[in-house]
XYZ file of C-alpha atoms in Angstrom:
311
model
C 115.613 -28.227 -105.939
C 117.642 -27.761 -101.785
C 120.527 -26.000 -101.298
C 123.415 -28.032 -98.329
C 125.638 -25.856 -97.218
C 127.666 -27.429 -94.994
C 129.982 -26.274 -92.245
C 133.657 -27.987 -92.167
C 135.159 -30.979 -93.325
C 136.896 -33.118 -90.551
C 136.697 -36.327 -88.801
C 132.384 -35.784 -88.571
C 131.716 -33.240 -91.656
C 133.546 -35.538 -94.394
C 131.057 -39.269 -94.147
C 128.047 -36.519 -93.050
C 129.681 -35.096 -96.931
C 129.845 -38.357 -98.313
C 126.929 -39.808 -97.052
C 124.940 -36.835 -98.495
C 126.575 -36.726 -101.782
C 125.756 -40.486 -102.640
C 122.218 -40.075 -101.619
C 121.440 -36.491 -103.719
C 122.717 -38.712 -107.011
C 120.124 -40.823 -106.611
C 118.050 -38.106 -107.277
C 116.540 -36.847 -110.561
C 119.222 -34.279 -112.423
C 116.105 -31.652 -112.283
C 115.389 -31.891 -107.842
C 119.261 -33.360 -106.914
C 120.249 -30.936 -103.586
C 123.562 -29.432 -104.588
C 125.998 -29.719 -101.963
C 128.903 -27.063 -100.516
C 131.375 -27.112 -98.700
C 132.152 -24.065 -96.407
C 136.321 -23.699 -95.855
C 139.239 -21.568 -94.824
C 140.210 -19.201 -97.864
C 143.899 -20.701 -97.188
C 142.855 -24.006 -97.172
C 141.482 -23.681 -100.799
C 143.820 -22.116 -102.464
C 147.144 -23.824 -100.471
C 145.644 -26.839 -99.322
C 148.508 -29.789 -97.925
C 148.682 -32.472 -99.648
C 146.363 -34.849 -98.388
C 143.714 -32.186 -98.143
C 144.190 -31.570 -101.474
C 143.591 -34.992 -102.185
C 140.398 -34.538 -100.525
C 139.056 -31.781 -102.012
C 139.491 -33.912 -105.247
C 137.146 -36.304 -104.368
C 134.199 -34.190 -102.760
C 134.971 -32.405 -106.284
C 134.446 -35.134 -107.637
C 131.196 -36.179 -106.136
C 129.480 -32.686 -106.896
C 130.720 -30.956 -104.030
C 131.349 -26.680 -104.093
C 133.750 -24.545 -102.372
C 132.625 -20.980 -100.293
C 135.063 -19.793 -99.206
C 134.466 -18.272 -95.460
C 136.657 -18.531 -91.654
C 134.380 -19.579 -89.318
C 136.594 -18.465 -86.389
C 136.877 -14.599 -88.444
C 133.482 -13.891 -89.497
C 131.351 -11.656 -87.950
C 127.775 -13.105 -87.232
C 126.206 -10.807 -90.369
C 128.883 -11.832 -92.321
C 128.408 -15.005 -91.620
C 124.562 -14.597 -92.379
C 125.201 -13.468 -96.386
C 127.000 -16.096 -96.645
C 124.169 -18.420 -94.945
C 121.607 -16.636 -97.577
C 122.058 -19.217 -99.952
C 121.361 -22.082 -98.522
C 117.543 -23.991 -96.998
C 119.897 -26.923 -95.019
C 122.572 -26.067 -93.078
C 124.983 -29.004 -91.126
C 127.053 -27.387 -88.646
C 131.102 -29.810 -88.868
C 132.635 -27.229 -87.222
C 133.014 -29.299 -83.528
C 134.784 -27.622 -80.603
C 138.132 -26.588 -81.583
C 137.059 -23.051 -83.179
C 137.299 -22.391 -79.695
C 134.072 -20.620 -76.907
C 131.635 -18.522 -78.648
C 132.005 -20.528 -82.156
C 128.580 -22.449 -82.177
C 126.851 -19.611 -80.118
C 127.985 -17.168 -82.757
C 126.790 -19.266 -85.823
C 124.288 -19.998 -84.171
C 122.672 -16.131 -84.695
C 124.539 -16.224 -88.021
C 122.026 -18.489 -89.174
C 118.951 -16.081 -87.781
C 119.547 -13.536 -89.046
C 119.603 -15.380 -92.750
C 116.727 -17.057 -92.407
C 117.520 -20.670 -93.319
C 114.538 -22.541 -93.349
C 116.877 -25.562 -90.968
C 119.311 -25.927 -89.027
C 121.323 -29.366 -87.831
C 123.969 -27.942 -84.720
C 127.118 -28.730 -83.556
C 125.308 -31.619 -80.560
C 126.800 -34.066 -81.824
C 128.145 -35.780 -78.259
C 125.738 -36.116 -75.360
C 122.332 -35.694 -73.705
C 122.778 -32.142 -72.987
C 119.516 -31.736 -71.949
C 120.488 -34.480 -69.224
C 124.395 -32.827 -68.065
C 123.058 -29.164 -67.985
C 125.332 -26.378 -67.684
C 127.221 -27.126 -65.287
C 128.625 -30.105 -65.285
C 132.011 -30.866 -65.603
C 132.945 -27.099 -64.955
C 130.736 -25.675 -67.464
C 132.101 -28.060 -70.453
C 128.917 -28.275 -72.008
C 127.853 -25.067 -70.836
C 127.287 -22.930 -74.580
C 125.800 -26.179 -76.202
C 122.830 -25.775 -73.904
C 122.422 -22.306 -74.645
C 121.994 -23.521 -78.311
C 119.570 -25.528 -77.983
C 117.540 -22.906 -75.086
C 118.061 -20.416 -78.238
C 116.015 -22.688 -80.605
C 113.611 -24.132 -78.772
C 112.328 -19.930 -77.588
C 112.160 -19.078 -81.771
C 109.642 -20.177 -84.889
C 112.195 -19.177 -87.666
C 114.243 -21.777 -88.329
C 113.523 -25.629 -88.119
C 115.744 -27.295 -86.483
C 117.130 -30.925 -85.926
C 119.765 -31.592 -83.411
C 121.705 -35.211 -83.884
C 123.022 -36.636 -80.194
C 125.398 -39.362 -81.300
C 126.810 -40.809 -77.743
C 130.695 -40.559 -78.123
C 132.893 -40.641 -81.412
C 133.587 -45.160 -81.369
C 137.442 -44.234 -81.942
C 137.499 -41.974 -79.847
C 136.445 -44.781 -76.847
C 139.555 -46.312 -77.970
C 142.676 -43.071 -77.701
C 145.274 -43.628 -75.335
C 145.506 -40.259 -74.037
C 140.740 -40.250 -72.767
C 142.409 -43.934 -70.933
C 140.191 -45.930 -70.894
C 141.589 -47.865 -73.233
C 145.450 -47.660 -72.969
C 147.761 -49.587 -74.998
C 145.739 -50.694 -77.729
C 149.606 -50.588 -80.239
C 151.627 -52.110 -77.112
C 148.685 -55.572 -77.578
C 149.873 -55.937 -81.000
C 153.354 -56.670 -79.893
C 152.794 -58.639 -77.858
C 152.261 -56.368 -75.028
C 149.299 -55.767 -72.632
C 146.219 -53.393 -73.003
C 145.411 -51.913 -69.879
C 141.178 -51.008 -69.233
C 139.843 -48.535 -67.141
C 136.416 -48.208 -65.949
C 134.805 -45.008 -65.625
C 133.124 -44.557 -62.588
C 132.511 -48.118 -62.443
C 132.318 -51.279 -64.653
C 127.962 -50.866 -64.492
C 128.701 -47.951 -65.381
C 127.529 -47.326 -69.643
C 128.493 -45.551 -72.637
C 127.100 -44.870 -75.232
C 128.973 -44.674 -78.942
C 128.433 -44.197 -83.001
C 130.671 -43.915 -85.618
C 131.192 -41.431 -87.951
C 130.387 -43.305 -90.630
C 127.257 -43.992 -89.812
C 126.448 -40.800 -87.646
C 127.198 -39.364 -91.836
C 124.345 -41.940 -93.132
C 122.336 -40.764 -90.268
C 122.685 -37.270 -90.904
C 121.882 -38.218 -94.614
C 118.311 -39.522 -94.012
C 117.526 -37.017 -91.618
C 118.045 -34.021 -94.348
C 117.174 -35.541 -97.517
C 114.175 -37.330 -96.800
C 112.583 -37.475 -92.846
C 112.832 -34.189 -92.610
C 112.237 -34.809 -88.649
C 113.097 -31.846 -86.024
C 113.809 -31.699 -82.227
C 116.778 -34.057 -80.615
C 116.740 -37.416 -82.270
C 119.628 -40.401 -80.457
C 121.084 -42.290 -82.609
C 123.471 -44.898 -81.065
C 125.949 -47.364 -83.044
C 126.814 -49.248 -79.494
C 125.804 -48.338 -76.196
C 127.677 -50.835 -73.525
C 129.793 -50.821 -70.050
C 133.030 -50.989 -69.062
C 132.797 -54.197 -67.389
C 131.822 -55.229 -71.602
C 134.857 -53.581 -73.330
C 136.752 -55.379 -70.719
C 135.105 -58.233 -71.885
C 135.502 -57.519 -76.154
C 138.857 -56.848 -75.574
C 139.761 -59.762 -73.581
C 137.726 -61.906 -76.165
C 140.341 -60.024 -79.241
C 143.298 -60.289 -77.453
C 143.315 -63.296 -74.495
C 142.430 -62.876 -71.002
C 146.334 -62.150 -70.114
C 146.697 -59.780 -72.591
C 144.699 -57.614 -70.679
C 145.011 -55.319 -67.236
C 141.791 -53.608 -65.300
C 141.102 -50.513 -63.733
C 139.082 -48.329 -62.237
C 138.602 -44.561 -62.056
C 135.875 -44.409 -59.591
C 134.841 -40.578 -58.965
C 136.942 -39.586 -55.989
C 139.779 -40.353 -57.960
C 139.244 -38.106 -61.428
C 137.710 -35.208 -58.589
C 141.148 -35.494 -57.636
C 142.741 -35.632 -60.426
C 140.788 -32.287 -62.131
C 141.150 -30.680 -58.740
C 144.674 -30.574 -59.802
C 144.647 -29.277 -63.621
C 141.239 -28.248 -63.758
C 141.722 -26.315 -67.697
C 142.065 -29.720 -69.089
C 139.203 -31.222 -71.091
C 140.409 -35.316 -71.120
C 140.260 -34.415 -67.114
C 136.700 -32.534 -67.451
C 135.669 -35.261 -69.777
C 136.632 -38.203 -67.496
C 134.938 -37.250 -64.729
C 131.190 -35.630 -67.028
C 131.327 -39.585 -68.255
C 131.944 -41.643 -64.920
C 129.116 -39.650 -63.236
C 127.365 -41.863 -65.348
C 124.360 -38.767 -66.981
C 123.043 -37.674 -70.125
C 125.884 -40.072 -71.352
C 124.178 -43.471 -72.829
C 120.879 -44.247 -73.946
C 119.168 -47.422 -75.217
C 119.708 -49.089 -78.830
C 116.534 -49.749 -79.154
C 115.139 -46.084 -78.689
C 117.491 -44.858 -81.204
C 117.040 -43.444 -84.746
C 119.186 -46.780 -86.405
C 117.110 -49.450 -87.405
C 113.910 -46.758 -87.394
C 116.275 -45.129 -91.127
C 117.207 -48.778 -91.734
C 120.342 -48.046 -91.267
C 122.421 -50.702 -89.444
C 125.190 -49.498 -87.423
C 128.635 -50.655 -85.696
C 128.677 -52.358 -82.398
C 131.814 -52.163 -80.384
C 132.124 -55.935 -81.117
C 132.262 -54.913 -84.997
C 135.115 -51.360 -84.707
C 137.569 -54.166 -83.066
C 136.861 -56.490 -85.171
C 137.541 -53.946 -87.800
C 140.870 -52.779 -86.295
C 144.480 -54.509 -87.305
């Protein structure tokens, strides 16, 4: 019986937990994997109304809870918890701040966990490298280097591209004003770098399905790629015009010179670092045909489908 621990129940952690629980439920009771969520003690004891509902749903799915605080615990303290599990999936994101991903990795190695899925759900850090966007992903690259330099723990990295919904967040700047166009205004679509630049996107729900299949059935190691879609910014603008009408969509280009100047004036701004990275176009897209989705018989949501599902 496999013992699985998921770190974090946010935008990605919840879909992964749900997919794992559904997949595990099809196994015979004698060999059914156990699924546990590591959660802050304060969240477990005094959850908000929305979080309380989430935890109740997870209990109904036979997900157990382990109370621990990643931010305040040492690597040794985390290792003492991790020793109970065979597989650990990190869904902590970047919210914990610098050093968290390395601390988790050291804890995993100390605990001797059989298989680790680190928080690498994003771009291809092997291509971007540690110095891209002023070292934005340096820690992610260090995690890869450490994993490749050891043989004690098996590991799988799932490169997903950008979460599809992030592409449509106004604060990111690529698609701005969806709420306005629904009220009769216009939406602005901006190309990062050029209209020919590509970006790969995947929804958290599809990532959850892929991770569940990898953990419960496939067990492959190394770096794998998912892709709900890979689109140019020009194609994105075309799809928005089809949905809302050409007279409702305004196109702009934020080229590298513009984004470089923006970043120079605000060098600590993480969003501006992301924009510049995607405008450079290195390691942020790959051919959907090379992704693992079809091989695992998982149908993913493309950008057109995502837009169709939006009200």
